[in-house]
Amino acid sequence: YIDFNCGAGSNANCDSSNFNWKFVGNSNNLYYNGGGSNQNSAINTTGGNNSFNLNVQAPNASQNLQVTGDYNTFNVTQLGGGVSGHSVGLNLIGSNNSFTVSQTGTADQVVNVKAITNNASYTIKQSN
C-alpha cells in the first residue's frame, strides 16, 4: 500500500515532477495526490486485484498506465486549467478491469485507450 502526496493545489512546490511506478503481483494499492503544474506519472503493473487512485489538482497533468492483468481498478482525477490541458494514456491487457477518468480545465483534455480485454468497464468525464 502506497499513500503518496506531492504538493497541494497549484501553488505547490512539486512543479514539473515525474513519477514512475512499477508493480508486479496482486492486491497492490496506490493513492497518489498531487499538486503543482506539469506533474507526470507512469504506472506499469502486472498482476490482478490492484487498485490505483490518482488525484492531481494542478494544471497540465499527464498519466500513462501500462496494465497487464485482471480485476484491476483505476480512478484518475485531474483538475485545473493550463495551457496544455491534461492527458491520460491507457494500454490494457486483461479481463474484468475498471477504469474511470475525470478531467476538467479550459484547455483540451485527452484520453487515449488501447485495450485487449473482456468485461472491462470505462467511464470518462471531461468538462471545462
PDB file of C-alpha atoms in Angstrom:
ATOM      1  CA  TYR A   1       0.000   0.000   0.000  1.00  0.00           C
ATOM      2  CA  ILE A   2       1.411   3.409  -1.002  1.00  0.00           C
ATOM      3  CA  ASP A   3      -0.123   6.726   0.096  1.00  0.00           C
ATOM      4  CA  PHE A   4       1.901   9.372  -1.762  1.00  0.00           C
ATOM      5  CA  ASN A   5       1.378  13.146  -1.609  1.00  0.00           C
ATOM      6  CA  CYS A   6       3.376  15.737  -3.512  1.00  0.00           C
ATOM      7  CA  GLY A   7       2.200  19.316  -3.080  1.00  0.00           C
ATOM      8  CA  ALA A   8      -1.221  20.794  -2.509  1.00  0.00           C
ATOM      9  CA  GLY A   9      -3.037  22.887  -5.115  1.00  0.00           C
ATOM     10  CA  SER A  10      -1.483  24.884  -7.938  1.00  0.00           C
ATOM     11  CA  ASN A  11       0.900  26.742  -5.579  1.00  0.00           C
ATOM     12  CA  ALA A  12       2.744  23.579  -4.549  1.00  0.00           C
ATOM     13  CA  ASN A  13       6.474  23.026  -4.855  1.00  0.00           C
ATOM     14  CA  CYS A  14       6.007  19.885  -6.931  1.00  0.00           C
ATOM     15  CA  ASP A  15       6.014  21.627 -10.314  1.00  0.00           C
ATOM     16  CA  SER A  16       7.412  19.646 -13.254  1.00  0.00           C
ATOM     17  CA  SER A  17       7.631  16.383 -11.316  1.00  0.00           C
ATOM     18  CA  ASN A  18       7.849  12.967 -12.952  1.00  0.00           C
ATOM     19  CA  PHE A  19       6.941   9.788 -11.072  1.00  0.00           C
ATOM     20  CA  ASN A  20       7.425   6.223 -12.298  1.00  0.00           C
ATOM     21  CA  TRP A  21       5.597   3.409 -10.511  1.00  0.00           C
ATOM     22  CA  LYS A  22       6.094  -0.317 -11.156  1.00  0.00           C
ATOM     23  CA  PHE A  23       4.023  -3.038  -9.506  1.00  0.00           C
ATOM     24  CA  VAL A  24       4.326  -6.781 -10.004  1.00  0.00           C
ATOM     25  CA  GLY A  25       1.898  -9.073  -8.222  1.00  0.00           C
ATOM     26  CA  ASN A  26      -1.587  -8.918  -6.791  1.00  0.00           C
ATOM     27  CA  SER A  27      -3.550  -6.724  -4.388  1.00  0.00           C
ATOM     28  CA  ASN A  28      -1.356  -3.617  -4.589  1.00  0.00           C
ATOM     29  CA  ASN A  29      -2.854  -0.210  -3.697  1.00  0.00           C
ATOM     30  CA  LEU A  30      -1.623   3.238  -4.728  1.00  0.00           C
ATOM     31  CA  TYR A  31      -3.129   6.547  -3.652  1.00  0.00           C
ATOM     32  CA  TYR A  32      -1.354   9.448  -5.355  1.00  0.00           C
ATOM     33  CA  ASN A  33      -2.381  13.019  -4.503  1.00  0.00           C
ATOM     34  CA  GLY A  34      -0.503  15.673  -6.473  1.00  0.00           C
ATOM     35  CA  GLY A  35      -0.383  19.440  -6.660  1.00  0.00           C
ATOM     36  CA  GLY A  36       1.867  21.642  -8.769  1.00  0.00           C
ATOM     37  CA  SER A  37       1.819  22.231 -12.500  1.00  0.00           C
ATOM     38  CA  ASN A  38       3.143  19.759 -15.063  1.00  0.00           C
ATOM     39  CA  GLN A  39       3.037  16.641 -12.891  1.00  0.00           C
ATOM     40  CA  ASN A  40       3.506  13.450 -14.872  1.00  0.00           C
ATOM     41  CA  SER A  41       3.369   9.855 -13.766  1.00  0.00           C
ATOM     42  CA  ALA A  42       3.703   6.460 -15.370  1.00  0.00           C
ATOM     43  CA  ILE A  43       2.336   3.250 -13.896  1.00  0.00           C
ATOM     44  CA  ASN A  44       3.454  -0.148 -15.154  1.00  0.00           C
ATOM     45  CA  THR A  45       1.693  -3.051 -13.469  1.00  0.00           C
ATOM     46  CA  THR A  46       1.463  -6.773 -13.992  1.00  0.00           C
ATOM     47  CA  GLY A  47      -0.955  -8.629 -11.738  1.00  0.00           C
ATOM     48  CA  GLY A  48      -4.531  -8.663 -10.540  1.00  0.00           C
ATOM     49  CA  ASN A  49      -6.848  -7.142  -7.963  1.00  0.00           C
ATOM     50  CA  ASN A  50      -4.809  -3.941  -7.819  1.00  0.00           C
ATOM     51  CA  SER A  51      -6.307  -0.533  -7.009  1.00  0.00           C
ATOM     52  CA  PHE A  52      -4.861   2.779  -8.202  1.00  0.00           C
ATOM     53  CA  ASN A  53      -6.281   6.204  -7.298  1.00  0.00           C
ATOM     54  CA  LEU A  54      -4.619   9.241  -8.841  1.00  0.00           C
ATOM     55  CA  ASN A  55      -5.830  12.713  -7.863  1.00  0.00           C
ATOM     56  CA  VAL A  56      -3.934  15.642  -9.398  1.00  0.00           C
ATOM     57  CA  GLN A  57      -5.195  19.138  -8.662  1.00  0.00           C
ATOM     58  CA  ALA A  58      -2.950  21.236 -10.868  1.00  0.00           C
ATOM     59  CA  PRO A  59      -2.645  22.339 -14.499  1.00  0.00           C
ATOM     60  CA  ASN A  60      -1.071  20.317 -17.313  1.00  0.00           C
ATOM     61  CA  ALA A  61      -1.030  16.848 -15.741  1.00  0.00           C
ATOM     62  CA  SER A  62      -0.290  13.629 -17.619  1.00  0.00           C
ATOM     63  CA  GLN A  63      -0.774   9.986 -16.548  1.00  0.00           C
ATOM     64  CA  ASN A  64       0.349   6.941 -18.543  1.00  0.00           C
ATOM     65  CA  LEU A  65      -0.837   3.482 -17.479  1.00  0.00           C
ATOM     66  CA  GLN A  66       0.520   0.149 -18.771  1.00  0.00           C
ATOM     67  CA  VAL A  67      -1.596  -2.651 -17.315  1.00  0.00           C
ATOM     68  CA  THR A  68      -1.441  -6.422 -17.750  1.00  0.00           C
ATOM     69  CA  GLY A  69      -3.746  -8.427 -15.507  1.00  0.00           C
ATOM     70  CA  ASP A  70      -7.310  -8.981 -14.371  1.00  0.00           C
ATOM     71  CA  TYR A  71      -9.682  -7.295 -11.896  1.00  0.00           C
ATOM     72  CA  ASN A  72      -7.684  -4.057 -11.600  1.00  0.00           C
ATOM     73  CA  THR A  73      -9.356  -0.741 -10.741  1.00  0.00           C
ATOM     74  CA  PHE A  74      -8.059   2.673 -11.822  1.00  0.00           C
ATOM     75  CA  ASN A  75      -9.532   6.047 -10.832  1.00  0.00           C
ATOM     76  CA  VAL A  76      -7.848   9.113 -12.336  1.00  0.00           C
ATOM     77  CA  THR A  77      -8.975  12.653 -11.491  1.00  0.00           C
ATOM     78  CA  GLN A  78      -7.168  15.656 -12.950  1.00  0.00           C
ATOM     79  CA  LEU A  79      -8.421  19.142 -12.093  1.00  0.00           C
ATOM     80  CA  GLY A  80      -7.191  22.601 -13.002  1.00  0.00           C
ATOM     81  CA  GLY A  81      -6.552  24.656 -16.106  1.00  0.00           C
ATOM     82  CA  GLY A  82      -3.381  25.209 -18.008  1.00  0.00           C
ATOM     83  CA  VAL A  83      -2.096  25.883 -21.488  1.00  0.00           C
ATOM     84  CA  SER A  84      -1.724  22.224 -22.488  1.00  0.00           C
ATOM     85  CA  GLY A  85      -4.638  20.639 -20.637  1.00  0.00           C
ATOM     86  CA  HIS A  86      -4.493  17.131 -19.175  1.00  0.00           C
ATOM     87  CA  SER A  87      -3.899  13.746 -20.732  1.00  0.00           C
ATOM     88  CA  VAL A  88      -4.324  10.094 -19.806  1.00  0.00           C
ATOM     89  CA  GLY A  89      -2.975   7.160 -21.780  1.00  0.00           C
ATOM     90  CA  LEU A  90      -4.070   3.591 -21.031  1.00  0.00           C
ATOM     91  CA  ASN A  91      -2.650   0.414 -22.573  1.00  0.00           C
ATOM     92  CA  LEU A  92      -4.599  -2.507 -21.105  1.00  0.00           C
ATOM     93  CA  ILE A  93      -4.371  -6.279 -21.484  1.00  0.00           C
ATOM     94  CA  GLY A  94      -6.611  -8.364 -19.234  1.00  0.00           C
ATOM     95  CA  SER A  95     -10.192  -9.017 -18.180  1.00  0.00           C
ATOM     96  CA  ASN A  96     -12.690  -7.526 -15.753  1.00  0.00           C
ATOM     97  CA  ASN A  97     -10.766  -4.267 -15.278  1.00  0.00           C
ATOM     98  CA  SER A  98     -12.404  -0.954 -14.367  1.00  0.00           C
ATOM     99  CA  PHE A  99     -11.115   2.449 -15.482  1.00  0.00           C
ATOM    100  CA  THR A 100     -12.609   5.835 -14.519  1.00  0.00           C
ATOM    101  CA  VAL A 101     -11.162   9.181 -15.565  1.00  0.00           C
ATOM    102  CA  SER A 102     -12.419  12.682 -14.808  1.00  0.00           C
ATOM    103  CA  GLN A 103     -10.636  15.731 -16.229  1.00  0.00           C
ATOM    104  CA  THR A 104     -11.516  19.425 -16.029  1.00  0.00           C
ATOM    105  CA  GLY A 105      -9.872  22.578 -17.310  1.00  0.00           C
ATOM    106  CA  THR A 106     -10.158  25.201 -20.036  1.00  0.00           C
ATOM    107  CA  ALA A 107      -7.682  23.598 -22.472  1.00  0.00           C
ATOM    108  CA  ASP A 108      -8.144  20.381 -24.449  1.00  0.00           C
ATOM    109  CA  GLN A 109      -8.356  17.163 -22.425  1.00  0.00           C
ATOM    110  CA  VAL A 110      -7.091  13.910 -23.975  1.00  0.00           C
ATOM    111  CA  VAL A 111      -7.806  10.264 -23.130  1.00  0.00           C
ATOM    112  CA  ASN A 112      -6.182   7.559 -25.268  1.00  0.00           C
ATOM    113  CA  VAL A 113      -7.254   3.951 -24.583  1.00  0.00           C
ATOM    114  CA  LYS A 114      -5.815   0.834 -26.206  1.00  0.00           C
ATOM    115  CA  ALA A 115      -7.317  -2.361 -24.809  1.00  0.00           C
ATOM    116  CA  ILE A 116      -7.254  -6.090 -25.422  1.00  0.00           C
ATOM    117  CA  THR A 117      -9.817  -7.160 -22.869  1.00  0.00           C
ATOM    118  CA  ASN A 118     -13.085  -8.845 -21.893  1.00  0.00           C
ATOM    119  CA  ASN A 119     -15.711  -7.485 -19.494  1.00  0.00           C
ATOM    120  CA  ALA A 120     -13.970  -4.120 -18.996  1.00  0.00           C
ATOM    121  CA  SER A 121     -15.693  -1.006 -17.702  1.00  0.00           C
ATOM    122  CA  TYR A 122     -14.704   2.533 -18.778  1.00  0.00           C
ATOM    123  CA  THR A 123     -16.112   5.819 -17.522  1.00  0.00           C
ATOM    124  CA  ILE A 124     -14.719   9.053 -18.960  1.00  0.00           C
ATOM    125  CA  LYS A 125     -15.883  12.530 -17.883  1.00  0.00           C
ATOM    126  CA  GLN A 126     -14.372  15.686 -19.307  1.00  0.00           C
ATOM    127  CA  SER A 127     -15.501  19.270 -18.789  1.00  0.00           C
ATOM    128  CA  ASN A 128     -14.238  22.814 -18.556  1.00  0.00           C
TER     129      ASN A 128
END
